[in-house]
Amino acid sequence: MAMHGMRGLSVFISDIRNCQNKEQERLRVDKELGNVRTRFKNEKGLTPYEKKKYVWKMLYIYMLGYDVDFGHMEAVSLISAPKYPEKQVGYIVTSCLLNENHDFLRVAINSVRNDIIGRNETFQCLALTMVGNIGGREFAESLAPDVQKLLLSSSCRPLVRKKAALCLLRLFRKNPDVVNVDGWADRMAQLLDERDLGVLTSSMSLLVALVSNNHEAYWTCLPKCVKILERLARNQDVPQEYTYYGIPSPWLQVKTMRALQYFPSIEDPNTRRTLFEVLQRILMGTDVVKNVNKNNASHAVLFEALALVMHLDAEKEMMSQCVALLGKFVAVREPNIRYLGLENMTRMLMVTDVQEVIKRHQVQIIASLKDPDISIRRRALDLLYGMCDVTNAKDIVEELLQYLSSADFAMREELSLKAAILAEKFAPDLSWYVDVILQLIDKAGDFISDDIWFRVVQFVINNDDLQPYAAAKVKEYLHKPAVHETMVKVSAYILGEYSHLLARRPGCSPKEIFSILHEKLPTVSTTTIPILLSAYAKILMHTQPPDQELQNQIWAIFTKYESCIDAEIQQRAVEYFALSRKGAALMDILAEMPKFPERQSSLIKKAEDAEVDTAEQSAIKLRAQQQTSNALVVTDQRPANGAPPPVPVGQLSLVKVPSMITTEDRNLTVQASSQDNGTLSKVDPQPPSADLLGDLLGPLAIEGPPGATVPSEHNAVSGLEGAAEAVDGSAIVPVEVETNTVKPIGNIAERFHALCLKDSGVLYEDPYIQIGIKAEWRAHHGRLVLFLGNKNTAPLISVQALILPPGHLKMELSLVPETIPPRAQVQCPLEVVNLRPSRDVAVLDYSYKFGANMVNVKLRLPATLNKFLQPIPVSAEEFFPQWRSLSGPPLKLQEVVRGVRPMPLSEMANLLNSFRLMISPGLDPNPNNLVVCTTFYSENTHAILCLVRIETDPADRTQLRMTLASGDPTLTFELKEFIKEQLVSIPMVPRAPAAAPPAPPAAQLTPQIPANDPAALLAGLL
Amino acid sequence: MPVAASAIYFLNLRGDVLINRLYRDDVGGNMVDAFRMHIMQTKELGTCPVRQIGGCSFFYMRISNVYIVIVVSSNANVACAFKFVVEAVALFKSYFGGAFDEDAIRNNFVLIYELLDEIMDFGYPQNLSPEILKLYITQEGVRSPFSSKPSDRPVPNATLQVTGAVGWRREGLVYKKNEVFLDIVESVNLLMSSKGSVLRCDVTGKILMKCFLSGMPDLKLGLNDKIGLEKESQLKSRPTKSGKTIELDDVTFHQCVNLTRFNSEKTVSFVPPDGEFELMKYRITEGVNLPFRVLPTIKELGRTRMEVNVKVKSVFGAKMFALGVVIKIPVPKQTAKTSFQVTSGRAKYNAAIDCLVWKIRKFPGQTEPTLSAEVELISTMAEKKSWTRPPIQMEFQVPMFTASGLRVRFLKVWEKSGYNTVEWVRYITKAGSYEIRC
């Protein structure tokens, strides 16, 4: 070896090895570097021997990890030395010390080229090795053609050609744009005819790189590859030195099959047949033996063959043969082989049709789940997850659940997530799904992400028949001694919502449910307490008539948490306490959760994200896994309540949604919905801020449960009517298109309510236009005049007004001019005929264009029920016979109204009077009662006498009993609802500035400027 | 009193435990592995003497080829811990007779265990005074009770010593010749700009004593420091004779100095321990006499050549001389060849520290030898970063010279028996970090 005789070098190395510590070593190295520097600087120059010696030292120091930033020139100059020892040092040191970006390499290129084109094979090898190791761009540019020539030259020995092929491979990988491979297909094909297996192996590596770049050009190589494979498989003409444990050159086999996988398919039937024969032979001939090395080699070949089989979409027979083989592997004791078996089976899953075959091995795979090796367990879990479908879901999920309690912690999260997903994807029935998830939470509560329990709650809410089952189930779990917090969350939520469905069962009275839940309160964290509080409020709400003891208990808890440091808990406690004092009105406020709009399961999404990470990078990856997520949930869903009905006033639903989701539900919705779909997102942006209470007391929130007041609500096809009712109920007008940039002046809702009482006033105003109304009512006829006033100096164009009348009104609007001149006012008379009693209102769809702004406004017209009333005085003699003659429903209706805005009796009388309901004093002996008479006019019925008796309780002004009687059942009902709305809502005065109506458009309202008194402005207009 | 240690380990440079002692059981026995893993085998070693790993604090210190590691899990007093280590090392040195290294530890396992038991109890430092410990921890074997010859020296009463008024001195010492040695040792720290202006300068000094005195002598030391002289002039109501007075900062005394008398009379009076001890330490920042001035000129001539000229001027008295002067002139890392011309001493290039090292064995006062050197640099791959020019460092010792100008005015010895004593006083100034920017 060249080292012989280099005493200085060996002394230095032994010095370094004898160093006691790093510091000594550093001192020795620094000393030596100083020495080397001095030598290199010597004017007399160095003998080649000395140069070689110091360059070796430099390399040694560099390999020890010290910076060597000189002496490169010397190293490079050694490359051009004539003798092998020096040249070798030069090449080795250059390839170690320099990388492709060093400028010094340029100096070396010429000498390297001389060596490559020279005739000395040893030097050629040295040069090719260095070029292959560095592989820089400049090398590629100047040397690639020479290397290519060398590779093809027939005069070279195989040794040189092998190195040339590998060198070219490296150059091509580093700089595919520089190395010119055009027209190389033929040459590659020619190379593949080579008999020498060494050169073939190197060329095959090169071919793999070329084909992966562009397979189109190398079609001609395909049959040759198959031929090589055939040669190897038949073990023809394979020299002894290329046989490894009796396997003919496994490396070349693997590489050839890898190259074949880059071709999309094999068209030629002969080639295809030959290839399949070879593959068949490989599949048949591989077995598990004792010798590890032999196993490694034969399995490498086998797995590449499997990949190729999958790639080529072989016949089903062959596939099942593969699976059978893998099944054998899975059953082997040796963990490495089992791992490979499981992994490849998971890959096989991507190929269709084999699932059935894989299922045969289910038992073994499940057994692997208990393997001591965690990597095998993971693979088995992946495989189980992948092979799960409707038929075996139940078994697999149950197996996973069983395994969960013994699984190690590192896997539990993944395991529980996967179990949850499988349960959701393939659940045969929903109660099973609920069972599974509850078991999951029970067994691995710590590893259950929020998504999982949100999902189960969504399911329960969206499926009515599931609700009692789920409630009963969670109650069972709560009886267990140690309950995980997630379980407490789920059960609090479900019991809060649905425990009343169980009320008849033994041990499920509200009181008992409450005590079960309340037991858990001390053990839970602050995130769970709010859910518990909500559950208490709901339980309280469902306890009708109120159980005094329970009420006091719950109130005590609310009071206790009113001063809680956590803002969320405190707010809930305060709000629920205030709400729960409202008595039966609570029922309306804390209505049941609406159904969730269906969307993609966040769990499945999560799992899909995770799958991307573990995805394999191989040729078969090209075929995407086509698993349709047939979550059965999606199928039988009714359109969710919040979905907009297909009517012109579609946007009304925006108002509808928030009104149904009461405060605490709204918070939960936000929690539970990680992704919002369109409708809900309208709701969410409202921060559940301090004015929530204001919201609740405001007009919006007080609304009957949709099912109770409006029976037709649920069938969304009721269209216009349903939508109009929605308007009516929600006592809020501003249904503007969200794109409106123009802000109305003043509160539209207030203006509407004022106009319900008066006959003239401003209906709407914004910076450009003011709409005033003047109305005359005579029996069932009405005449409204709309005053459209342009407030600006520019004309309003594209003015359009459209009346959307409800079914009971016949309305005719005279023509509205398209343009309103500057500062002008246009009058549009509107004829109204009342056909029958109804509380629905007409909507004016009004739009205009100002400049580039298109403004579209939808306004309710004050053609309300009370406008067709005519007050008449009634004496006692007339009243009582009438009252008695109208007996019992549907002509006579009685209702206890709760949540009435407290007001003195006189004020209530005034309010009624302004609705044209005439108070007849002295008819009732009790001074706290009011008796009201009026006549109702419509085209169908003409005049009908209506009699109303309102009994108020001086002790509690928030409730009253109302009895109505009239000759028409519809009228009785409608009038009752109308009066009720007027009494419970607070139409006129906003209670506090904070009580802004919560619908998004209205939330932008600017407070009305005092100077802009609507009446004054209108007076000016008129 | 704060906890100082839960355990103490003595490791060699490879990280093997030579000896260890656990004082509390709040740290695990394998804690030292953490030290080895996280400190010794990383580049952290030597950057920060206090590290926290896994809830435990590690304080370590290297003394010759031994690492002394203290492990504490509670909130310990770090200064106390380090002081303990320093004192313990001094104690071991006085027991082993000078050296403290790996071999000394290996040769004295039993003794060290005995001492470790004694000097710390449940993590609280105990008496570390060698004089007292030597009374009852002896290196001799236990004397057999059947030994024919009774001990000629009475067994000293250790308890009395520890609890007595003069804990640091044994009673009944007798010397034939009563001698006192007093050394004032100062080290000068300097940072000077290349133009010769002083950027930072201070002197830390200590007074070391060695007493071989009989009985219980009372000593009184007078220095030419400002406070003492002023007090004296007040008492004697006459101005001081000598013009120069020294202002001492941060004076700390050995425990034997009577502080009440120092406070009232401003004199340093004490009953000395037997043998060697450090009487006081001080610091001086004003009026420092620098022993040397250095005038460097370093020119970079192109990329590969440098010219270095250094003139060193001794500014102490012509009759005095400095010993062991070493001047280290830094040069760039890529220095390849050097050639020197010096007017005295020898110079060479040391590649291990990247310096030209100029040594002058004996350097008389009021002279100015010069060095001129040519340095050739080798060209490197990395594009040339401008050289940072570290400062020139100097080492020296000047006997009979104090940079502070401190002098012993008197040293009186008073003892009941009234014997005569011989007092020896020496002065020496050494270089601390004596640096001149170039």
CSV table of C-alpha atoms in Angstrom, one decimal, chain A residues 20-21 23 26-27 30-31 34-35 37-38 40-43 69-72 98 102 104, chain B residues 13-14 62 304 332-337 349 351-354 376-382:
chain,number,residue,atom,x,y,z
A,20,GLN,CA,-6.0,11.9,26.4
A,21,ASN,CA,-8.6,14.5,25.6
A,23,GLU,CA,-7.9,19.6,23.9
A,26,ARG,CA,-6.6,20.0,19.0
A,27,LEU,CA,-3.2,21.3,20.1
A,30,ASP,CA,-2.9,22.8,15.2
A,31,LYS,CA,0.8,22.1,15.5
A,34,GLY,CA,1.3,24.8,11.2
A,35,ASN,CA,3.9,22.4,10.1
A,37,ARG,CA,1.6,25.2,6.1
A,38,THR,CA,5.3,25.8,6.6
A,40,PHE,CA,3.8,24.0,1.6
A,41,LYS,CA,5.2,27.5,1.7
A,42,ASN,CA,8.7,26.2,1.3
A,43,GLU,CA,10.3,27.9,-1.7
A,69,ASP,CA,-8.9,25.5,4.2
A,70,PHE,CA,-5.6,25.4,2.4
A,71,GLY,CA,-3.6,22.9,0.5
A,72,HIS,CA,-6.3,22.2,-2.1
A,98,LEU,CA,-13.9,19.5,-2.4
A,102,HIS,CA,-15.6,24.6,-5.5
A,104,PHE,CA,-10.7,24.5,-7.7
B,13,LEU,CA,-11.1,14.0,32.3
B,14,ARG,CA,-12.7,10.9,30.7
B,62,ARG,CA,-11.9,21.7,36.9
B,304,THR,CA,0.3,36.7,2.3
B,332,PRO,CA,-3.5,34.8,11.7
B,333,LYS,CA,-4.4,31.1,11.6
B,334,GLN,CA,-2.9,30.6,8.1
B,335,THR,CA,0.6,31.6,9.2
B,336,ALA,CA,3.1,29.4,7.3
B,337,LYS,CA,6.5,30.8,7.8
B,349,TYR,CA,6.0,30.6,16.3
B,351,ALA,CA,1.0,27.0,15.7
B,352,ALA,CA,-1.1,25.5,18.5
B,353,ILE,CA,-2.1,28.9,19.9
B,354,ASP,CA,-1.5,30.9,16.7
B,376,GLU,CA,4.3,34.7,5.6
B,377,LEU,CA,0.7,33.4,5.2
B,378,ILE,CA,-0.6,30.6,3.1
B,379,SER,CA,-3.5,31.3,0.7
B,380,THR,CA,-6.7,29.5,1.6
B,381,MET,CA,-9.9,28.4,0.0
B,382,ALA,CA,-12.2,30.3,2.2
